[in-house]
Every structure is written in C-alpha cells, then in structure tokens.
C-alpha positions as a LaTeX table, in Angstrom:
\begin{tabular}{lrrr}
\hline
Residue & $x$ (\AA) & $y$ (\AA) & $z$ (\AA) \\
\hline
Ser1 & 0.00 & 0.00 & 0.00 \\
Thr2 & 2.91 & 2.38 & 0.72 \\
Leu3 & 4.48 & 1.64 & $-2.67$ \\
Leu4 & 1.11 & 2.13 & $-4.33$ \\
Gly5 & 0.77 & 5.52 & $-2.64$ \\
Gln6 & 4.19 & 6.54 & $-3.92$ \\
Trp7 & 3.23 & 5.61 & $-7.48$ \\
Lys8 & $-0.06$ & 7.51 & $-7.21$ \\
Lys9 & 1.92 & 10.67 & $-6.38$ \\
Lys10 & 3.94 & 10.28 & $-9.58$ \\
Thr11 & 1.25 & 9.35 & $-12.10$ \\
Pro12 & $-2.45$ & 10.11 & $-12.61$ \\
Ala13 & $-3.35$ & 6.42 & $-13.08$ \\
Val14 & $-1.99$ & 3.15 & $-11.70$ \\
Tyr15 & $-2.39$ & $-0.11$ & $-13.59$ \\
Leu16 & $-1.27$ & $-3.51$ & $-12.33$ \\
Trp17 & $-0.14$ & $-6.65$ & $-14.11$ \\
Asp18 & $-1.20$ & $-9.82$ & $-12.31$ \\
Tyr19 & $-0.42$ & $-13.45$ & $-13.09$ \\
Ile20 & $-3.37$ & $-15.83$ & $-12.72$ \\
Ser21 & $-2.24$ & $-19.18$ & $-14.12$ \\
Asn22 & 0.03 & $-21.99$ & $-13.08$ \\
Phe23 & 2.55 & $-21.64$ & $-15.87$ \\
Asp24 & 4.23 & $-24.98$ & $-15.08$ \\
Glu25 & 0.98 & $-26.97$ & $-15.22$ \\
Tyr26 & $-1.36$ & $-25.48$ & $-17.85$ \\
Leu27 & $-3.51$ & $-28.59$ & $-17.98$ \\
Thr28 & $-3.97$ & $-28.94$ & $-14.23$ \\
Pro29 & $-7.02$ & $-27.08$ & $-12.91$ \\
Phe30 & $-6.02$ & $-23.97$ & $-11.00$ \\
Pro31 & $-8.63$ & $-22.69$ & $-8.51$ \\
Asn32 & $-8.01$ & $-18.99$ & $-8.04$ \\
Leu33 & $-11.19$ & $-17.06$ & $-8.85$ \\
Met34 & $-12.19$ & $-16.39$ & $-5.24$ \\
Arg35 & $-8.67$ & $-15.25$ & $-4.38$ \\
Val36 & $-8.50$ & $-13.01$ & $-7.47$ \\
Gln37 & $-11.85$ & $-11.52$ & $-6.49$ \\
Glu38 & $-10.46$ & $-10.69$ & $-3.05$ \\
Gln39 & $-7.44$ & $-9.01$ & $-4.66$ \\
Leu40 & $-9.65$ & $-7.02$ & $-7.03$ \\
Leu41 & $-11.67$ & $-5.68$ & $-4.10$ \\
Phe42 & $-8.46$ & $-4.72$ & $-2.30$ \\
Phe43 & $-6.99$ & $-2.98$ & $-5.36$ \\
Lys44 & $-10.25$ & $-1.14$ & $-6.05$ \\
Asn45 & $-10.30$ & 0.14 & $-2.46$ \\
Glu46 & $-6.69$ & 1.27 & $-2.88$ \\
Gly47 & $-7.59$ & 3.32 & $-5.97$ \\
Val48 & $-5.96$ & 1.17 & $-8.66$ \\
Asp49 & $-7.30$ & 2.21 & $-12.07$ \\
Gly50 & $-7.01$ & $-1.10$ & $-13.91$ \\
Ile51 & $-5.53$ & $-4.58$ & $-13.91$ \\
Phe52 & $-4.18$ & $-6.75$ & $-16.70$ \\
Met53 & $-4.57$ & $-10.43$ & $-15.85$ \\
Asn54 & $-1.96$ & $-12.60$ & $-17.50$ \\
Gly55 & $-3.31$ & $-16.15$ & $-17.80$ \\
Ser56 & $-2.99$ & $-19.12$ & $-20.08$ \\
Gly57 & $-5.13$ & $-17.64$ & $-22.84$ \\
Tyr58 & $-5.65$ & $-21.01$ & $-24.45$ \\
Asp59 & $-8.87$ & $-22.93$ & $-25.02$ \\
Tyr60 & $-7.24$ & $-26.19$ & $-23.96$ \\
Ala61 & $-6.69$ & $-25.05$ & $-20.37$ \\
Pro62 & $-9.36$ & $-26.71$ & $-18.21$ \\
Phe63 & $-12.27$ & $-24.45$ & $-17.25$ \\
Asp64 & $-10.75$ & $-21.57$ & $-19.22$ \\
Asp65 & $-14.13$ & $-20.57$ & $-20.65$ \\
Val66 & $-15.85$ & $-20.15$ & $-17.29$ \\
Lys67 & $-12.77$ & $-18.49$ & $-15.79$ \\
Thr68 & $-12.70$ & $-15.92$ & $-18.60$ \\
Tyr69 & $-16.40$ & $-15.21$ & $-18.07$ \\
Val70 & $-16.11$ & $-14.86$ & $-14.29$ \\
Leu71 & $-12.92$ & $-12.80$ & $-14.42$ \\
Ser72 & $-14.54$ & $-10.43$ & $-16.93$ \\
Ala73 & $-17.56$ & $-10.00$ & $-14.68$ \\
Ile74 & $-15.65$ & $-9.45$ & $-11.43$ \\
Met75 & $-13.25$ & $-7.02$ & $-13.08$ \\
Ile76 & $-16.31$ & $-4.87$ & $-13.80$ \\
Asp77 & $-17.91$ & $-5.48$ & $-10.41$ \\
Pro78 & $-15.75$ & $-7.31$ & $-7.85$ \\
Ser79 & $-18.69$ & $-7.65$ & $-5.46$ \\
Leu80 & $-20.47$ & $-10.20$ & $-7.69$ \\
Ser81 & $-20.75$ & $-13.76$ & $-6.40$ \\
Val82 & $-18.23$ & $-16.11$ & $-7.99$ \\
Asn83 & $-20.51$ & $-19.03$ & $-7.09$ \\
Asp84 & $-23.52$ & $-17.50$ & $-8.82$ \\
Leu85 & $-21.51$ & $-16.53$ & $-11.90$ \\
Val86 & $-20.07$ & $-20.03$ & $-12.27$ \\
Lys87 & $-23.44$ & $-21.73$ & $-11.81$ \\
Arg88 & $-25.22$ & $-19.40$ & $-14.26$ \\
Tyr89 & $-22.51$ & $-19.89$ & $-16.86$ \\
Tyr90 & $-22.68$ & $-23.66$ & $-16.70$ \\
Glu91 & $-26.50$ & $-23.70$ & $-16.65$ \\
Arg92 & $-26.56$ & $-21.67$ & $-19.86$ \\
Phe93 & $-23.78$ & $-23.26$ & $-21.88$ \\
Tyr94 & $-23.68$ & $-26.79$ & $-20.44$ \\
Pro95 & $-27.33$ & $-27.77$ & $-19.96$ \\
Val96 & $-26.65$ & $-31.49$ & $-19.37$ \\
Ser97 & $-23.21$ & $-31.50$ & $-17.75$ \\
Gly98 & $-23.29$ & $-28.07$ & $-16.11$ \\
Thr99 & $-24.24$ & $-29.13$ & $-12.59$ \\
Leu100 & $-21.58$ & $-31.84$ & $-12.52$ \\
Ile101 & $-18.88$ & $-29.47$ & $-13.75$ \\
Ser102 & $-19.86$ & $-26.46$ & $-11.65$ \\
Asp103 & $-20.13$ & $-28.54$ & $-8.46$ \\
Tyr104 & $-16.63$ & $-29.95$ & $-8.97$ \\
Phe105 & $-15.16$ & $-26.61$ & $-10.01$ \\
Leu106 & $-16.68$ & $-24.72$ & $-7.06$ \\
Asp107 & $-15.65$ & $-27.43$ & $-4.60$ \\
Met108 & $-12.04$ & $-26.95$ & $-5.71$ \\
Glu109 & $-12.36$ & $-23.15$ & $-5.54$ \\
Lys110 & $-13.90$ & $-23.20$ & $-2.07$ \\
Gly111 & $-11.39$ & $-25.73$ & $-0.77$ \\
Met112 & $-8.43$ & $-23.65$ & $-1.85$ \\
Tyr113 & $-9.98$ & $-20.39$ & $-0.68$ \\
Asp114 & $-10.95$ & $-21.79$ & 2.73 \\
Arg115 & $-7.41$ & $-23.07$ & 3.31 \\
Asn116 & $-6.03$ & $-19.60$ & 2.51 \\
Met117 & $-2.89$ & $-21.16$ & 1.11 \\
Asn118 & $-0.40$ & $-19.60$ & $-1.25$ \\
Ile119 & $-1.23$ & $-20.25$ & $-4.90$ \\
Asp120 & 2.06 & $-20.48$ & $-6.74$ \\
Met121 & 2.03 & $-19.75$ & $-10.45$ \\
Tyr122 & 5.01 & $-22.06$ & $-10.88$ \\
Ser123 & 4.09 & $-25.03$ & $-8.77$ \\
Ser124 & 4.41 & $-28.72$ & $-9.40$ \\
Phe125 & 1.68 & $-31.28$ & $-9.88$ \\
Arg126 & 2.64 & $-32.75$ & $-6.51$ \\
Thr127 & 1.92 & $-29.36$ & $-4.92$ \\
Ala128 & $-1.51$ & $-29.33$ & $-6.56$ \\
Met129 & $-2.19$ & $-32.76$ & $-5.07$ \\
Leu130 & $-1.16$ & $-31.56$ & $-1.63$ \\
Thr131 & $-3.20$ & $-28.37$ & $-1.72$ \\
Tyr132 & $-6.37$ & $-28.44$ & $-3.81$ \\
Leu133 & $-6.48$ & $-31.36$ & $-6.26$ \\
Asn134 & $-8.08$ & $-34.16$ & $-4.26$ \\
Pro135 & $-7.25$ & $-37.34$ & $-6.22$ \\
Ala136 & $-10.39$ & $-39.26$ & $-5.21$ \\
Lys137 & $-12.71$ & $-36.35$ & $-6.05$ \\
Phe138 & $-10.93$ & $-35.76$ & $-9.34$ \\
Lys139 & $-11.13$ & $-39.39$ & $-10.40$ \\
Arg140 & $-14.86$ & $-39.51$ & $-9.56$ \\
Phe141 & $-15.48$ & $-36.27$ & $-11.50$ \\
Tyr142 & $-13.42$ & $-37.44$ & $-14.48$ \\
Ala143 & $-15.26$ & $-40.79$ & $-14.64$ \\
Asp144 & $-18.67$ & $-39.10$ & $-14.29$ \\
Leu145 & $-17.81$ & $-36.63$ & $-17.04$ \\
Ile146 & $-16.79$ & $-39.42$ & $-19.40$ \\
Ala147 & $-19.97$ & $-41.33$ & $-18.50$ \\
Ile148 & $-22.28$ & $-38.48$ & $-19.57$ \\
Glu149 & $-20.34$ & $-37.43$ & $-22.66$ \\
Gly150 & $-22.53$ & $-39.62$ & $-24.87$ \\
Gln151 & $-25.63$ & $-37.65$ & $-23.78$ \\
Leu152 & $-24.21$ & $-34.33$ & $-24.98$ \\
Lys153 & $-24.85$ & $-32.59$ & $-28.28$ \\
Gly154 & $-23.44$ & $-29.73$ & $-30.31$ \\
Asn155 & $-21.24$ & $-27.16$ & $-28.61$ \\
Glu156 & $-21.66$ & $-28.75$ & $-25.19$ \\
Tyr157 & $-20.28$ & $-32.03$ & $-26.57$ \\
Glu158 & $-17.33$ & $-30.24$ & $-28.19$ \\
Gln159 & $-16.49$ & $-28.27$ & $-25.04$ \\
Val160 & $-16.75$ & $-31.29$ & $-22.75$ \\
Asp161 & $-14.72$ & $-33.38$ & $-25.17$ \\
Gln162 & $-11.94$ & $-30.77$ & $-25.03$ \\
Leu163 & $-12.21$ & $-30.67$ & $-21.24$ \\
Ile164 & $-11.92$ & $-34.46$ & $-21.04$ \\
Ser165 & $-8.86$ & $-34.34$ & $-23.30$ \\
Ala166 & $-7.14$ & $-31.83$ & $-21.04$ \\
Leu167 & $-8.19$ & $-33.69$ & $-17.89$ \\
Ser168 & $-6.80$ & $-36.92$ & $-19.35$ \\
Tyr169 & $-3.38$ & $-35.40$ & $-18.78$ \\
Val170 & $-4.31$ & $-34.76$ & $-15.15$ \\
Gln171 & $-5.48$ & $-38.37$ & $-14.83$ \\
Leu172 & $-2.15$ & $-39.57$ & $-16.24$ \\
Gln173 & $-0.28$ & $-37.33$ & $-13.80$ \\
Leu174 & $-2.30$ & $-38.73$ & $-10.88$ \\
Asn175 & $-1.52$ & $-42.28$ & $-11.97$ \\
Tyr176 & 2.16 & $-41.42$ & $-12.24$ \\
His177 & 2.33 & $-39.71$ & $-8.84$ \\
Gln178 & 0.36 & $-42.40$ & $-7.06$ \\
\hline
\end{tabular}
C-alpha cells in the first residue's frame, strides 16, 4: 500500500499486471477465482485504475471458458458472487453437464480459498495434489464426465470433449504420482 501511494503521487493512473495461471501446469485445474476476487476488491479500495490479468489464454486449459467469463464480470464489479456466476454460466452453456462441472469446479475453488494457502504460479503437480487437487474427487469427476459425454450434443459435446482431453493429462499425472 505504501508503494502504491508513492506511485499515485507520480502518475495520474496506476495499472497492475497480475499473473493468474500456473505456468508450469497449464492442464492442471487452478482454482483462483475467489482469491482473485479478493485481490480485485483490495486494489479497487486502494484506488488502482485497472488490472491486466496474464493467464494461459488457451482454449485447452481446463475451465478456461468459465474463468474468462467470471474474471470479466468481477473485473467490472468485484462484489459479484463467484458461485452464482459459475453456476449461471454452466447452466446456460452446459445444460446437461453443467451441474456436474460447476459442483466440482466450485468445490475446488472453495477448498483452496478456505485453506487460505499460497497459490504459486510455478508449482508442481505434486503441490496441486497436496493443496487443492483431491485425487479421489478428481477421479470420480473425471469418470462421471466421461460417462455423460454420450448424452451431450453440439457445442456442449465439443467443449466437454476438449475438457476431457485436457483432464486426461491430469489423470495420467495422478496415476504417475500415485
């Protein structure tokens, strides 16, 4: 806050650059929306004029679509509910699989947020397993997602198929580490 105050004396606007992905593990889910929301509220209260969020930027990163949607919304209004945004997004774009995906995604988010642990942008898969990626929950989610894939149509099928492809890497990593 002191450094921010010094910058505000020197320039009429302060913009921040923030990193929001695990750059060592693009394909491993990275639950950080609730923590980013907390940071956005802090920065807004400190008078920051804008933030650039440097993330993966690739469609193959798991949950990238919902994260982009939620981040866009909370950058405009950081008081919005991450839970509500995630659920509404999945209800609209994933009518069959949305509840399954949003429940898993929000469970990971809440677990990491409640633990209030450091989220390293360069952390190993083993660190993910020790902090937020519960192997049993992941395996159940992954199997359930594969089981309903045949019920999906159109864009929902394509999106879930891409998600399963990315999560297959995570499944391989779990098998390797266990």
